[in-house]
Amino acid sequence: MSYTREELVELLRKHGIAPTHQRLEIAHVLFSRCEHLAADQILALANERFAETSKATVYNTLNLFRDRGLIREVIVDPKRVFYDPNTEPHHHLYNVDSGELTDIAAEDLQISGMPVLPPGMVTEGVDVIVRIRAL
Amino acid sequence: MSYTREELVELLRKHGIAPTHQRLEIAHVLFSRCEHLAADQILALANERFAETSKATVYNTLNLFRDRGLIREVIVDPKRVFYDPNTEPHHHLYNVDSGELTDIAAEDLQISGMPVLPPGMVTEGVDVIVRIRAL
DNA sequence: CCGGGAATTAGACAAAGTCCAATCTTTACC
DNA sequence: GGTAAAGATTGGACTTTGTCTAATTCCCGG
Ligand SMILES: [Mn+2]
Ligand SMILES: [Mn+2]
Ligand SMILES: [Zn+2]
Ligand SMILES: [Zn+2]
């Protein structure tokens, strides 16, 4: 859950990412709490102690982490992307009132009857979003 | 599939919407073809014959139609919302390369193991998005 | 300790969507 | 049909999320 600086360095290196100060700060924000955060929240949390990371670097880094498979994007709100440090297949419960996003374990939810894909196409992922709100 | 002007007037009235010229044009765009369109595409199609609908009205109207249950939003691409004239429960196949969005009938796809909701919460909808791409 | 490639940055830019106050339509009523 | 109030539309300013660029700074192998 809580990684040391050295463990984070190792994690980035294992994914072919040079461990700069800013990237470690952002990795720390993402992997120390297991929440779903938007870019502006990540920027604010990274700069909580000392402001040393720019908006451009946060976006560069999130896109890099996503491309290298360290994190994934969750598309539930047209206004912002959420970043998920859990890249294992799983699903989401989205509270449309509060914006709170929580996980549903992949094993808990069974899907049957997946469509046959056109030839030459592969499934990149199956996202299930359960949208809930106060009665 | 193809509605007459009078049928569209009736459809809007039935949902408590005053049938103005612009709203009928937008309804025609949405209901004459059964595709998933983004706001800018709807604006372009509505103004294909005569440019008489503004961007503000397109957004006002799409939000009104959505609030009154005539259409629904599909959130698959962080860059734009798609509007779906089919409000029956169903799911989506999204080609991440081309941006093409197609329907999966609700009956074809079974989901079991839905989580128990916290008390006072109701499910607003369950969206399944199958993301596909070229091999 | 250098030097060059990689990373970071401020701020300009782009695109999607909202808001506003002025103007125009629709509609209910006579 | 004529009228007026309520409702709808509009251009353009504004906001937000995210990208891009060129200048600067950092990092690391030799
Ligand atoms: Mn720091
Ligand atoms: Mn947006
Ligand atoms: Zn998650
Ligand atoms: Zn659909």
mmCIF file of C-alpha atoms in Angstrom, chain B residues 29-116:
data_model
loop_
_atom_site.group_PDB
_atom_site.id
_atom_site.type_symbol
_atom_site.label_atom_id
_atom_site.label_comp_id
_atom_site.label_asym_id
_atom_site.label_seq_id
_atom_site.Cartn_x
_atom_site.Cartn_y
_atom_site.Cartn_z
ATOM 1 C CA VAL B 29 -31.231 14.716 -37.103
ATOM 2 C CA LEU B 30 -31.326 12.434 -34.063
ATOM 3 C CA PHE B 31 -34.305 10.258 -34.922
ATOM 4 C CA SER B 32 -34.041 9.951 -38.687
ATOM 5 C CA ARG B 33 -30.726 8.159 -38.491
ATOM 6 C CA CYS B 34 -30.249 5.800 -35.562
ATOM 7 C CA GLU B 35 -26.625 6.620 -34.877
ATOM 8 C CA HIS B 36 -24.635 7.933 -31.964
ATOM 9 C CA LEU B 37 -23.710 11.516 -32.730
ATOM 10 C CA ALA B 38 -21.629 14.147 -30.958
ATOM 11 C CA ALA B 39 -22.880 17.723 -30.484
ATOM 12 C CA ASP B 40 -20.705 19.189 -33.230
ATOM 13 C CA GLN B 41 -21.956 16.594 -35.716
ATOM 14 C CA ILE B 42 -25.545 17.339 -34.743
ATOM 15 C CA LEU B 43 -24.914 21.060 -35.217
ATOM 16 C CA ALA B 44 -23.421 20.459 -38.670
ATOM 17 C CA LEU B 45 -26.265 18.151 -39.750
ATOM 18 C CA ALA B 46 -28.969 20.489 -38.451
ATOM 19 C CA ASN B 47 -27.507 23.340 -40.476
ATOM 20 C CA GLU B 48 -26.887 21.273 -43.608
ATOM 21 C CA ARG B 49 -29.825 22.679 -45.565
ATOM 22 C CA PHE B 50 -30.137 26.139 -43.985
ATOM 23 C CA ALA B 51 -28.001 27.512 -41.181
ATOM 24 C CA GLU B 52 -30.648 28.479 -38.666
ATOM 25 C CA THR B 53 -29.542 26.786 -35.447
ATOM 26 C CA SER B 54 -26.803 28.069 -33.149
ATOM 27 C CA LYS B 55 -24.324 26.134 -31.069
ATOM 28 C CA ALA B 56 -25.997 27.381 -27.858
ATOM 29 C CA THR B 57 -29.362 26.044 -29.000
ATOM 30 C CA VAL B 58 -27.906 22.659 -29.911
ATOM 31 C CA TYR B 59 -26.482 22.295 -26.408
ATOM 32 C CA ASN B 60 -29.651 23.677 -24.760
ATOM 33 C CA THR B 61 -31.767 21.267 -26.764
ATOM 34 C CA LEU B 62 -29.616 18.188 -26.210
ATOM 35 C CA ASN B 63 -29.638 18.829 -22.460
ATOM 36 C CA LEU B 64 -33.407 19.360 -22.543
ATOM 37 C CA PHE B 65 -34.026 16.175 -24.549
ATOM 38 C CA ARG B 66 -31.774 14.275 -22.151
ATOM 39 C CA ASP B 67 -33.540 15.674 -19.060
ATOM 40 C CA ARG B 68 -36.940 14.766 -20.521
ATOM 41 C CA GLY B 69 -35.837 11.247 -21.399
ATOM 42 C CA LEU B 70 -35.959 11.521 -25.180
ATOM 43 C CA ILE B 71 -32.291 10.696 -25.612
ATOM 44 C CA ARG B 72 -29.412 9.536 -23.456
ATOM 45 C CA GLU B 73 -25.743 10.361 -23.232
ATOM 46 C CA VAL B 74 -23.017 7.800 -23.852
ATOM 47 C CA ILE B 75 -19.716 8.502 -22.085
ATOM 48 C CA VAL B 76 -16.933 6.576 -23.811
ATOM 49 C CA ASP B 77 -14.569 9.259 -25.071
ATOM 50 C CA PRO B 78 -13.239 11.954 -22.737
ATOM 51 C CA LYS B 79 -13.197 14.385 -25.675
ATOM 52 C CA ARG B 80 -16.927 14.417 -26.431
ATOM 53 C CA VAL B 81 -20.311 13.135 -25.351
ATOM 54 C CA PHE B 82 -22.303 10.990 -27.761
ATOM 55 C CA TYR B 83 -26.081 11.325 -27.885
ATOM 56 C CA ASP B 84 -28.139 8.191 -28.313
ATOM 57 C CA PRO B 85 -31.733 8.314 -29.590
ATOM 58 C CA ASN B 86 -32.259 4.828 -28.166
ATOM 59 C CA THR B 87 -33.204 5.172 -24.486
ATOM 60 C CA GLU B 88 -34.004 1.498 -23.967
ATOM 61 C CA PRO B 89 -31.419 -0.266 -21.784
ATOM 62 C CA HIS B 90 -28.617 -1.525 -24.027
ATOM 63 C CA HIS B 91 -24.833 -1.584 -24.205
ATOM 64 C CA HIS B 92 -22.076 -0.387 -26.506
ATOM 65 C CA LEU B 93 -19.207 -1.581 -28.619
ATOM 66 C CA TYR B 94 -16.636 1.176 -29.076
ATOM 67 C CA ASN B 95 -13.957 1.079 -31.737
ATOM 68 C CA VAL B 96 -11.194 3.109 -30.129
ATOM 69 C CA ASP B 97 -9.363 3.525 -33.458
ATOM 70 C CA SER B 98 -12.229 4.844 -35.565
ATOM 71 C CA GLY B 99 -14.463 6.254 -32.828
ATOM 72 C CA GLU B 100 -17.346 4.159 -34.163
ATOM 73 C CA LEU B 101 -19.965 3.315 -31.567
ATOM 74 C CA THR B 102 -22.481 0.493 -32.075
ATOM 75 C CA ASP B 103 -25.213 -1.048 -29.965
ATOM 76 C CA ILE B 104 -25.295 -4.332 -28.112
ATOM 77 C CA ALA B 105 -28.865 -5.416 -27.320
ATOM 78 C CA ALA B 106 -29.546 -5.689 -23.583
ATOM 79 C CA GLU B 107 -30.874 -9.246 -23.996
ATOM 80 C CA ASP B 108 -27.670 -10.418 -25.661
ATOM 81 C CA LEU B 109 -25.514 -9.544 -22.685
ATOM 82 C CA GLN B 110 -26.181 -10.884 -19.201
ATOM 83 C CA ILE B 111 -24.679 -9.405 -16.077
ATOM 84 C CA SER B 112 -24.805 -11.239 -12.759
ATOM 85 C CA GLY B 113 -23.412 -10.403 -9.354
ATOM 86 C CA MET B 114 -24.460 -6.764 -9.206
ATOM 87 C CA PRO B 115 -23.244 -5.272 -5.913
ATOM 88 C CA VAL B 116 -25.667 -4.563 -3.102
#
